[in-house]
Amino acid sequence: MGESMKSYRSHYSKDVTTEDYGKKITVAGWVEDIRNIGSIAFIILRDRKGTLQVTGLKKQHPELFEKLVGISRESVIAVEGLCKASDKARNGYEVIPEKFEVLSAAETPLPLGVVDKVESDLDTRLDNRFIDLRKPEIQAIFKIRTQVIAAIHEYLKSQSFIEVHTPNIIASSSEGGTDVFKLKYFEKEAFLAQSPQLYKQMLMATGLDRVYEIAWYFRAEEHNTRRHLNESTAVDLEMAFINSEEDVMKILENLVYNMWKRASKCTEELKILDKKVVLPKLPFKRLPYDEVIKKLNKNGSKITWGEDLGTEDERLLGEIMKKEGHEFYFITKYPIEVKQFYTMPEGEKYSRGFDLECKGVELASGSQRIHDVELLKKRLKECDLDPKDFESYLKAFRFGMPPHGGFGFGIERFLMELLEIKNIRECILFPRDRARLTP
RNA sequence: GCCCUGGUAGUGUAGUGGCCUAUCAUCCCAGCCUGUCGAGCUGGGGACUCGGAUUCAAAUUCCGGCCGGGGCGCCA
């Protein structure tokens, strides 16, 4: 208390070394717990790197002691005091306060405990996400997420990809099919992009050749599952002058490998989460759709040729593939009828579309695209879409469009599989789902 | 959108017609305690989702709303 301190923090909890013992330091953070024994009290202070112990002695500073033990949990304080070695404290040292400041007192009771001995529902946690995120095991997910995204940039740039940012406000629904969010754009109607699909394809007509974007997907589908969000992020990538979708799959599997590898180096976070990340083997198995149907039928599924895989079939395939030693695998050569209009057909019935699956869950989907404008128009009509709604897109195909392909790869889905998280909402800071719009 | 399921203190829960003045833990408040680290002990505080209906009697049964959870469809 008393005169204010020069700086709120000279050290984070984990940055104090034996060299600092016997010296004056300042620490700041959230009051995680107060254990008042009577004439001595222990305050557990938490910062982004961990916790430390502030030890108050009544005899030494009666007034300061009273104020210290009167702080509410989760208040933000800064403490200046002597850093003293102690075998009895967790980190090997404790801080004997000389003065402290309450920077922000927390109200009581807390809507959600940070270290309470009871579990809370996800809904309660999300309603109080700012407190939920104070937990090291929740922060760990997002620290790993940062690393994974860094690995995306690093790998793709090493492969000469250019990072782009395409519009999220668009004039017409990008791909047809899924529902889009409508919004007012001055006197016009506009939509939130369900993906950068059409834009990244148009960029293939520019000579940039290889582009990617960490994109937002906005989807107005009223799904209610553990693996869907109405607002999610993805790596969206497109590359030109490919010979076939195989070129795209090679980039994708290497990308996944590099992301996985980077995550495996987050030892501290993985320890907090009690997870082990085992590197997948390259290359991933390519499994043609025809073979998928055979495998599924042989194992009791009634799926018939031409159908897309349902959740149950996907899961069953995941089990079959795991027995064969494949956690990751591509499903290739899908029937053209289950793929979007821009997917390159192959022969009469097939396409150059693929999905990347991990343990029975779809992580990414991609294809070689159609680059011939007449074929593209034909496919639009076959998919009950009006080429007139796609004029600005189709224009890019009329003045020199190289063969190309790409994929969309969900980042939250990836984290779910990487960290074995059961609900996708855990993988995004502030999830948007069918019902949730706040916080 | 469809199917199943649930809603009890701040947070989690027990209770399935009267024994409920509602259980337990956590939490909050007060007190005791000089080495806590899931601190301990003593005392105190706090709740039946909302609106109707049935019944002598409803947290408990029925109907509707609102809000969750799980599954499916669809997808990333």
XYZ file of C-alpha atoms (C1' of nucleotides) in Angstrom:
515
model
C 0.000 0.000 0.000
C 1.082 3.575 0.250
C 2.918 5.251 -2.603
C 2.340 3.557 -5.932
C 4.945 1.366 -7.504
C 7.135 2.286 -10.440
C 6.499 -0.882 -12.375
C 3.906 -3.540 -11.789
C 6.173 -6.427 -12.563
C 9.901 -7.072 -12.529
C 9.520 -10.847 -12.858
C 7.000 -13.408 -13.940
C 6.554 -16.257 -11.474
C 8.678 -18.695 -13.452
C 11.410 -16.180 -14.302
C 12.721 -15.760 -10.774
C 16.115 -17.424 -10.347
C 18.375 -18.063 -7.370
C 20.185 -14.871 -8.380
C 17.122 -12.913 -7.364
C 17.019 -14.394 -3.884
C 17.622 -11.753 -1.274
C 16.652 -8.992 -3.677
C 13.609 -6.838 -3.980
C 11.220 -7.813 -6.777
C 7.744 -6.852 -7.926
C 5.197 -9.360 -9.079
C 1.681 -8.958 -10.362
C -1.266 -11.129 -11.235
C -4.478 -12.699 -10.014
C -5.005 -13.850 -6.435
C -5.670 -17.536 -6.880
C -5.941 -18.472 -3.237
C -5.441 -17.079 0.246
C -4.531 -19.390 3.076
C -4.660 -17.451 6.285
C -3.137 -19.437 9.153
C -3.504 -16.653 11.706
C -0.223 -14.899 12.145
C 1.042 -15.991 8.773
C -0.784 -16.058 5.469
C -0.003 -17.445 2.045
C -1.260 -15.756 -1.075
C -0.993 -17.742 -4.272
C -0.498 -15.281 -7.102
C -1.020 -16.411 -10.686
C 0.412 -14.875 -13.845
C 0.631 -16.194 -17.390
C 3.632 -18.328 -16.592
C 2.473 -19.981 -13.403
C 2.011 -19.223 -9.734
C 4.138 -17.936 -6.905
C 3.696 -17.542 -3.174
C 3.461 -14.270 -1.318
C 3.921 -14.825 2.392
C 2.479 -12.255 4.766
C 3.624 -12.068 8.375
C 1.317 -10.402 10.876
C 4.083 -9.497 13.294
C 6.140 -7.769 10.640
C 3.408 -5.578 9.098
C 0.119 -5.874 11.025
C -1.719 -3.325 8.874
C -0.472 -4.668 5.565
C -1.284 -8.186 6.713
C -4.915 -7.342 7.422
C -5.359 -5.762 4.015
C -3.605 -8.620 2.289
C -5.811 -11.354 3.747
C -8.899 -9.260 3.046
C -8.474 -9.365 -0.730
C -11.058 -11.344 -2.659
C -9.952 -14.254 -4.814
C -9.189 -13.416 -8.459
C -8.493 -9.775 -7.671
C -5.546 -8.334 -9.557
C -2.709 -7.147 -7.355
C 0.887 -6.038 -7.631
C 3.288 -6.808 -4.814
C 6.718 -5.422 -4.065
C 8.807 -7.301 -1.596
C 11.806 -9.355 -0.709
C 12.393 -12.475 -2.740
C 13.436 -15.088 -0.239
C 14.561 -18.673 -0.696
C 12.249 -21.153 0.966
C 12.166 -24.947 0.871
C 8.581 -24.803 2.004
C 7.317 -22.770 -0.955
C 6.464 -24.507 -4.212
C 8.892 -22.665 -6.467
C 11.715 -22.635 -3.948
C 11.116 -18.983 -3.141
C 8.506 -16.713 -1.676
C 7.892 -13.002 -1.713
C 7.710 -11.177 1.618
C 5.560 -8.150 0.809
C 6.655 -4.657 1.695
C 3.909 -2.933 -0.210
C 1.135 -3.944 -2.498
C -1.564 -2.458 -4.633
C -4.980 -3.807 -5.501
C -5.250 -2.946 -9.184
C -8.722 -4.389 -9.460
C -10.829 -6.042 -6.799
C -12.887 -9.021 -7.914
C -16.518 -9.206 -6.887
C -17.728 -12.164 -4.858
C -18.915 -14.760 -5.378
C -17.177 -15.692 -8.622
C -19.497 -16.884 -11.369
C -16.978 -19.595 -12.062
C -14.113 -20.800 -9.880
C -10.631 -21.006 -11.352
C -9.324 -23.568 -8.852
C -12.541 -24.721 -7.186
C -12.840 -28.393 -6.430
C -15.962 -28.839 -8.516
C -16.374 -29.242 -12.264
C -18.429 -26.762 -14.245
C -20.566 -27.292 -17.316
C -19.169 -26.101 -20.633
C -22.110 -23.735 -20.950
C -21.299 -22.072 -17.631
C -17.652 -21.896 -18.599
C -18.406 -20.292 -21.934
C -20.714 -17.770 -20.316
C -17.692 -16.783 -18.217
C -15.004 -17.482 -20.768
C -12.711 -14.727 -19.481
C -12.447 -16.607 -16.192
C -12.383 -20.013 -17.826
C -9.366 -18.856 -19.806
C -7.483 -18.164 -16.584
C -7.066 -21.913 -16.163
C -3.670 -23.111 -17.383
C -5.191 -26.142 -19.103
C -7.495 -23.907 -21.128
C -4.716 -21.469 -21.974
C -2.592 -24.399 -23.098
C -5.020 -25.151 -25.939
C -4.592 -21.650 -27.315
C -0.852 -21.576 -26.798
C -0.658 -24.742 -28.885
C -3.040 -23.205 -31.402
C -0.632 -20.301 -31.837
C 2.220 -22.683 -32.527
C 0.194 -24.724 -34.974
C -0.748 -21.613 -36.907
C 2.861 -20.485 -36.888
C 3.746 -23.850 -38.423
C 1.162 -23.289 -41.161
C 2.734 -19.971 -42.128
C 6.226 -21.345 -41.904
C 5.613 -24.447 -44.004
C 3.494 -22.811 -46.677
C 5.878 -19.915 -47.073
C 8.715 -22.430 -47.461
C 6.681 -23.843 -50.347
C 6.355 -20.388 -51.974
C 2.744 -19.802 -50.996
C 1.526 -16.237 -50.691
C -0.741 -15.327 -47.819
C -3.908 -13.590 -48.948
C -6.991 -12.077 -47.404
C -10.187 -12.318 -49.390
C -13.492 -10.604 -48.627
C -15.792 -11.888 -45.947
C -18.650 -9.732 -47.193
C -19.751 -11.043 -50.530
C -22.533 -10.464 -53.049
C -23.786 -13.997 -53.563
C -23.527 -17.269 -51.778
C -20.091 -18.655 -52.527
C -20.701 -22.290 -53.227
C -24.401 -22.889 -53.039
C -25.385 -25.770 -50.841
C -24.923 -24.647 -47.258
C -26.882 -21.771 -45.825
C -25.265 -18.386 -45.547
C -25.802 -15.432 -43.238
C -27.598 -12.557 -44.866
C -26.779 -8.979 -44.052
C -27.531 -5.474 -45.199
C -24.859 -3.782 -47.291
C -26.113 -0.212 -47.662
C -28.937 -0.484 -50.193
C -27.932 -3.997 -51.231
C -28.171 -7.440 -49.784
C -24.926 -9.196 -48.965
C -23.737 -12.414 -47.343
C -20.987 -13.556 -45.063
C -18.600 -15.793 -46.957
C -18.946 -19.472 -46.190
C -15.352 -19.846 -47.444
C -12.844 -18.040 -49.695
C -13.405 -20.711 -52.347
C -14.376 -18.521 -55.291
C -11.823 -15.826 -54.517
C -8.853 -18.103 -54.103
C -9.780 -19.722 -57.409
C -9.967 -16.335 -59.109
C -6.471 -15.674 -57.776
C -5.289 -18.640 -59.834
C -5.919 -16.498 -62.896
C -3.416 -13.894 -61.680
C -0.103 -15.672 -61.832
C 0.342 -15.705 -58.060
C 0.137 -19.478 -58.508
C 0.137 -20.496 -54.867
C -2.027 -18.778 -52.287
C -3.381 -19.564 -48.862
C -5.452 -17.879 -46.238
C -6.238 -18.486 -42.585
C -9.887 -17.944 -43.267
C -13.109 -17.499 -41.349
C -15.957 -19.727 -42.438
C -19.443 -18.414 -41.730
C -22.169 -21.007 -42.041
C -25.784 -20.530 -41.188
C -26.585 -24.213 -40.918
C -28.694 -25.085 -37.941
C -26.563 -27.976 -36.923
C -26.197 -28.885 -33.337
C -23.274 -31.193 -32.801
C -20.021 -31.372 -30.911
C -18.041 -30.885 -34.105
C -19.738 -27.920 -35.782
C -19.519 -24.176 -35.354
C -21.297 -21.424 -37.230
C -18.093 -19.444 -37.289
C -14.862 -21.370 -37.647
C -11.346 -20.991 -38.985
C -9.558 -22.936 -41.681
C -6.472 -23.073 -43.810
C -7.743 -22.419 -47.309
C -5.258 -23.045 -50.040
C -5.171 -23.038 -53.827
C -2.337 -23.874 -56.221
C -1.985 -23.644 -59.993
C -0.325 -25.737 -62.695
C -1.009 -28.994 -60.927
C -1.089 -32.258 -62.802
C -3.760 -33.745 -60.592
C -5.206 -33.580 -57.087
C -2.246 -35.654 -55.985
C -0.101 -32.492 -56.040
C -2.532 -30.888 -53.620
C -2.647 -33.908 -51.329
C 1.141 -33.860 -51.074
C 1.085 -30.291 -49.809
C -1.751 -31.096 -47.423
C -0.127 -34.124 -45.843
C 3.129 -32.272 -45.386
C 1.264 -29.356 -43.887
C -0.509 -31.632 -41.408
C 2.775 -33.310 -40.578
C 4.456 -29.986 -39.874
C 1.577 -28.765 -37.739
C 1.611 -32.008 -35.783
C 5.365 -31.799 -35.378
C 5.229 -28.251 -34.100
C 2.531 -29.209 -31.614
C 4.654 -32.093 -30.352
C 7.266 -29.549 -29.284
C 4.868 -27.740 -26.959
C 6.075 -29.913 -24.102
C 4.943 -27.652 -21.296
C 1.406 -27.264 -22.632
C 1.093 -30.956 -23.494
C 2.168 -31.806 -19.971
C -0.501 -29.546 -18.512
C -3.070 -31.210 -20.761
C -1.624 -34.648 -20.056
C -1.470 -35.462 -23.769
C 1.080 -37.177 -25.922
C 1.406 -36.221 -29.569
C 2.777 -38.993 -31.736
C 3.959 -37.967 -35.193
C 2.035 -39.537 -38.070
C 3.848 -41.443 -40.796
C 4.091 -39.984 -44.276
C 2.724 -40.487 -46.829
C -0.895 -40.885 -45.735
C -2.797 -43.782 -47.256
C -4.783 -42.945 -50.420
C -8.013 -44.868 -50.337
C -10.238 -44.620 -53.424
C -13.935 -44.201 -52.718
C -14.740 -47.528 -54.413
C -12.491 -49.294 -51.953
C -14.068 -47.431 -49.047
C -17.495 -48.760 -50.047
C -16.127 -52.312 -50.291
C -14.506 -52.080 -46.871
C -17.614 -50.653 -45.276
C -19.956 -53.227 -46.824
C -17.649 -56.000 -45.713
C -17.901 -54.665 -42.154
C -21.671 -54.456 -41.964
C -22.504 -51.041 -43.411
C -25.396 -50.821 -45.865
C -23.967 -47.849 -47.735
C -24.404 -48.050 -51.515
C -22.197 -46.634 -54.250
C -22.822 -42.963 -54.875
C -23.761 -42.048 -51.303
C -21.654 -39.746 -49.204
C -20.398 -41.215 -45.947
C -22.576 -40.671 -42.893
C -21.128 -40.118 -39.430
C -21.553 -43.784 -38.578
C -19.793 -44.924 -41.760
C -16.983 -42.435 -41.209
C -16.461 -43.754 -37.707
C -16.546 -47.358 -38.870
C -13.996 -46.596 -41.568
C -11.838 -44.930 -38.941
C -11.849 -48.139 -36.910
C -11.067 -50.297 -39.923
C -8.198 -48.049 -40.965
C -6.801 -47.897 -37.446
C -6.604 -51.694 -37.410
C -4.645 -51.456 -40.626
C -2.296 -48.971 -39.008
C -3.593 -45.732 -40.537
C -4.830 -42.886 -38.364
C -4.672 -40.463 -41.284
C -5.914 -41.351 -44.745
C -7.278 -39.708 -47.849
C -10.534 -40.805 -49.402
C -10.007 -40.149 -53.109
C -11.921 -40.358 -56.376
C -15.310 -39.453 -54.939
C -18.385 -39.801 -57.130
C -18.884 -36.483 -58.891
C -22.468 -36.218 -57.669
C -21.516 -35.749 -54.008
C -18.947 -33.040 -54.730
C -19.374 -29.306 -55.299
C -19.798 -27.841 -58.781
C -16.197 -26.669 -59.080
C -14.753 -30.142 -58.580
C -13.008 -31.610 -61.626
C -14.829 -34.666 -62.946
C -12.915 -37.766 -63.927
C -14.662 -39.896 -66.487
C -18.424 -40.195 -66.244
C -18.963 -40.993 -62.580
C -15.897 -39.969 -60.659
C -14.209 -36.775 -59.553
C -10.836 -35.525 -58.517
C -12.161 -34.653 -55.108
C -10.742 -35.986 -51.868
C -11.207 -35.769 -48.119
C -8.541 -36.038 -45.465
C -9.753 -38.101 -42.544
C -8.226 -38.539 -39.119
C -9.537 -41.393 -36.970
C -12.929 -41.282 -38.636
C -13.363 -37.506 -38.626
C -13.115 -35.284 -41.679
C -10.328 -32.753 -41.295
C -10.072 -31.316 -44.772
C -11.563 -31.606 -48.166
C -10.164 -30.599 -51.521
C -9.896 -31.351 -55.183
C -8.528 -30.458 -58.513
C -10.898 -27.775 -59.816
C -12.516 -27.273 -63.158
C -10.628 -24.629 -65.137
C -12.636 -24.840 -68.342
C -15.369 -22.232 -68.243
C -17.861 -24.190 -70.385
C -17.530 -27.274 -68.222
C -17.893 -25.092 -65.159
C -21.164 -23.603 -66.456
C -22.440 -27.071 -67.269
C -21.645 -28.288 -63.779
C -23.294 -25.248 -62.189
C -26.518 -26.046 -64.025
C -26.307 -29.701 -63.065
C -26.038 -28.592 -59.447
C -29.176 -26.435 -59.830
C -27.192 -23.203 -59.643
C -27.585 -20.281 -62.008
C -24.361 -19.280 -63.839
C -25.692 -15.695 -63.826
C -25.131 -15.578 -60.070
C -21.494 -16.469 -60.644
C -20.618 -14.030 -63.416
C -17.754 -12.249 -61.690
C -16.300 -15.619 -60.770
C -16.752 -17.147 -64.211
C -15.160 -14.124 -65.857
C -11.831 -15.098 -64.309
C -12.001 -18.368 -66.240
C -12.433 -16.746 -69.643
C -9.111 -14.970 -70.020
C -6.504 -17.527 -69.112
C -6.993 -19.883 -66.168
C -4.411 -22.557 -65.490
C -5.258 -26.011 -64.116
C -5.461 -25.741 -60.339
C -6.671 -27.274 -57.124
C -6.738 -26.743 -53.405
C -8.354 -27.566 -50.098
C -10.040 -26.244 -46.981
C -8.756 -27.545 -43.679
C -10.501 -26.812 -40.391
C -8.226 -25.570 -37.633
C -10.597 -26.322 -34.753
C -11.180 -29.812 -36.138
C -7.437 -30.276 -36.277
C -7.013 -29.209 -32.646
C -9.819 -31.525 -31.591
C -8.048 -34.496 -33.086
C -4.595 -33.388 -31.988
C -5.565 -32.937 -28.356
C -8.446 -35.423 -28.201
C -10.904 -32.701 -27.284
C -14.495 -33.885 -27.297
C -16.222 -30.591 -28.050
C -15.100 -28.250 -30.832
C -16.210 -25.256 -28.765
C -13.151 -25.826 -26.560
C -10.903 -25.068 -29.546
C -12.087 -21.539 -30.264
C -12.043 -18.619 -27.846
C -15.616 -17.436 -28.219
C -17.632 -20.045 -30.079
C -20.625 -19.205 -32.214
C -23.164 -21.976 -32.399
C -26.860 -22.307 -33.139
C -27.773 -20.624 -29.864
C -24.730 -18.751 -28.682
C -24.043 -15.192 -29.760
C -22.458 -13.932 -26.534
C -19.942 -13.428 -25.223
C -34.689 -29.179 -39.060
C -35.725 -34.196 -36.696
C -35.161 -37.741 -32.452
C -33.719 -38.593 -27.304
C -32.685 -36.245 -22.658
C -32.311 -32.655 -18.766
C -33.138 -27.676 -15.856
C -32.558 -27.756 -7.481
C -27.856 -22.143 -3.683
C -22.332 -18.515 -7.115
C -20.459 -23.738 -8.967
C -21.551 -28.945 -9.202
C -25.115 -32.417 -7.174
C -28.932 -35.795 -3.897
C -33.971 -36.011 -3.687
C -39.290 -39.027 -8.569
C -46.499 -37.004 -4.565
C -46.833 -35.897 2.257
C -40.891 -38.057 6.022
C -38.366 -31.165 2.315
C -38.109 -26.179 7.566
C -34.527 -29.748 0.521
C -28.806 -33.617 0.830
C -23.614 -33.383 0.124
C -19.344 -31.013 -1.711
C -17.461 -26.624 -3.308
C -18.191 -21.381 -2.643
C -19.182 -16.870 0.415
C -19.106 -14.489 5.539
C -17.275 -14.498 10.749
C -13.984 -16.680 14.368
C -9.475 -19.746 15.989
C -4.593 -21.148 14.475
C 3.264 -18.987 12.559
C 4.532 -22.954 7.302
C -0.002 -23.559 4.153
C 0.348 -25.848 -0.718
C -7.062 -29.877 -2.233
C -4.741 -26.242 4.686
C -7.602 -27.639 9.195
C -11.359 -26.766 12.875
C -16.002 -24.025 14.784
C -20.288 -21.231 13.596
C -23.239 -18.864 9.884
C -25.228 -17.813 4.583
C -27.328 -19.165 0.036
C -31.493 -22.857 -4.466
C -36.374 -26.123 -6.482
C -36.194 -22.418 -14.871
C -40.944 -19.607 -16.113
C -46.413 -19.829 -16.960
C -50.666 -22.776 -16.622
C -53.173 -27.491 -15.001
C -54.202 -31.978 -11.772
C -54.353 -32.914 -6.355
C -56.373 -32.273 0.371
C -50.983 -31.961 -0.737
C -46.222 -30.737 -6.345
C -38.938 -29.880 -6.505
C -41.491 -34.532 -7.716
C -47.337 -35.686 -12.282
C -49.369 -33.303 -17.000
C -49.332 -29.201 -20.942
C -46.785 -24.982 -23.031
C -42.615 -21.439 -23.183
C -37.457 -20.438 -22.334
C -32.542 -22.473 -21.665
C -28.978 -26.666 -21.641
C -26.828 -31.784 -22.991
C -26.457 -36.016 -26.526
C -27.448 -38.126 -31.377
C -28.784 -37.614 -36.678
C -28.839 -34.858 -41.163
C -24.866 -31.585 -43.267
C -20.053 -30.333 -43.226
C -14.499 -28.051 -41.791
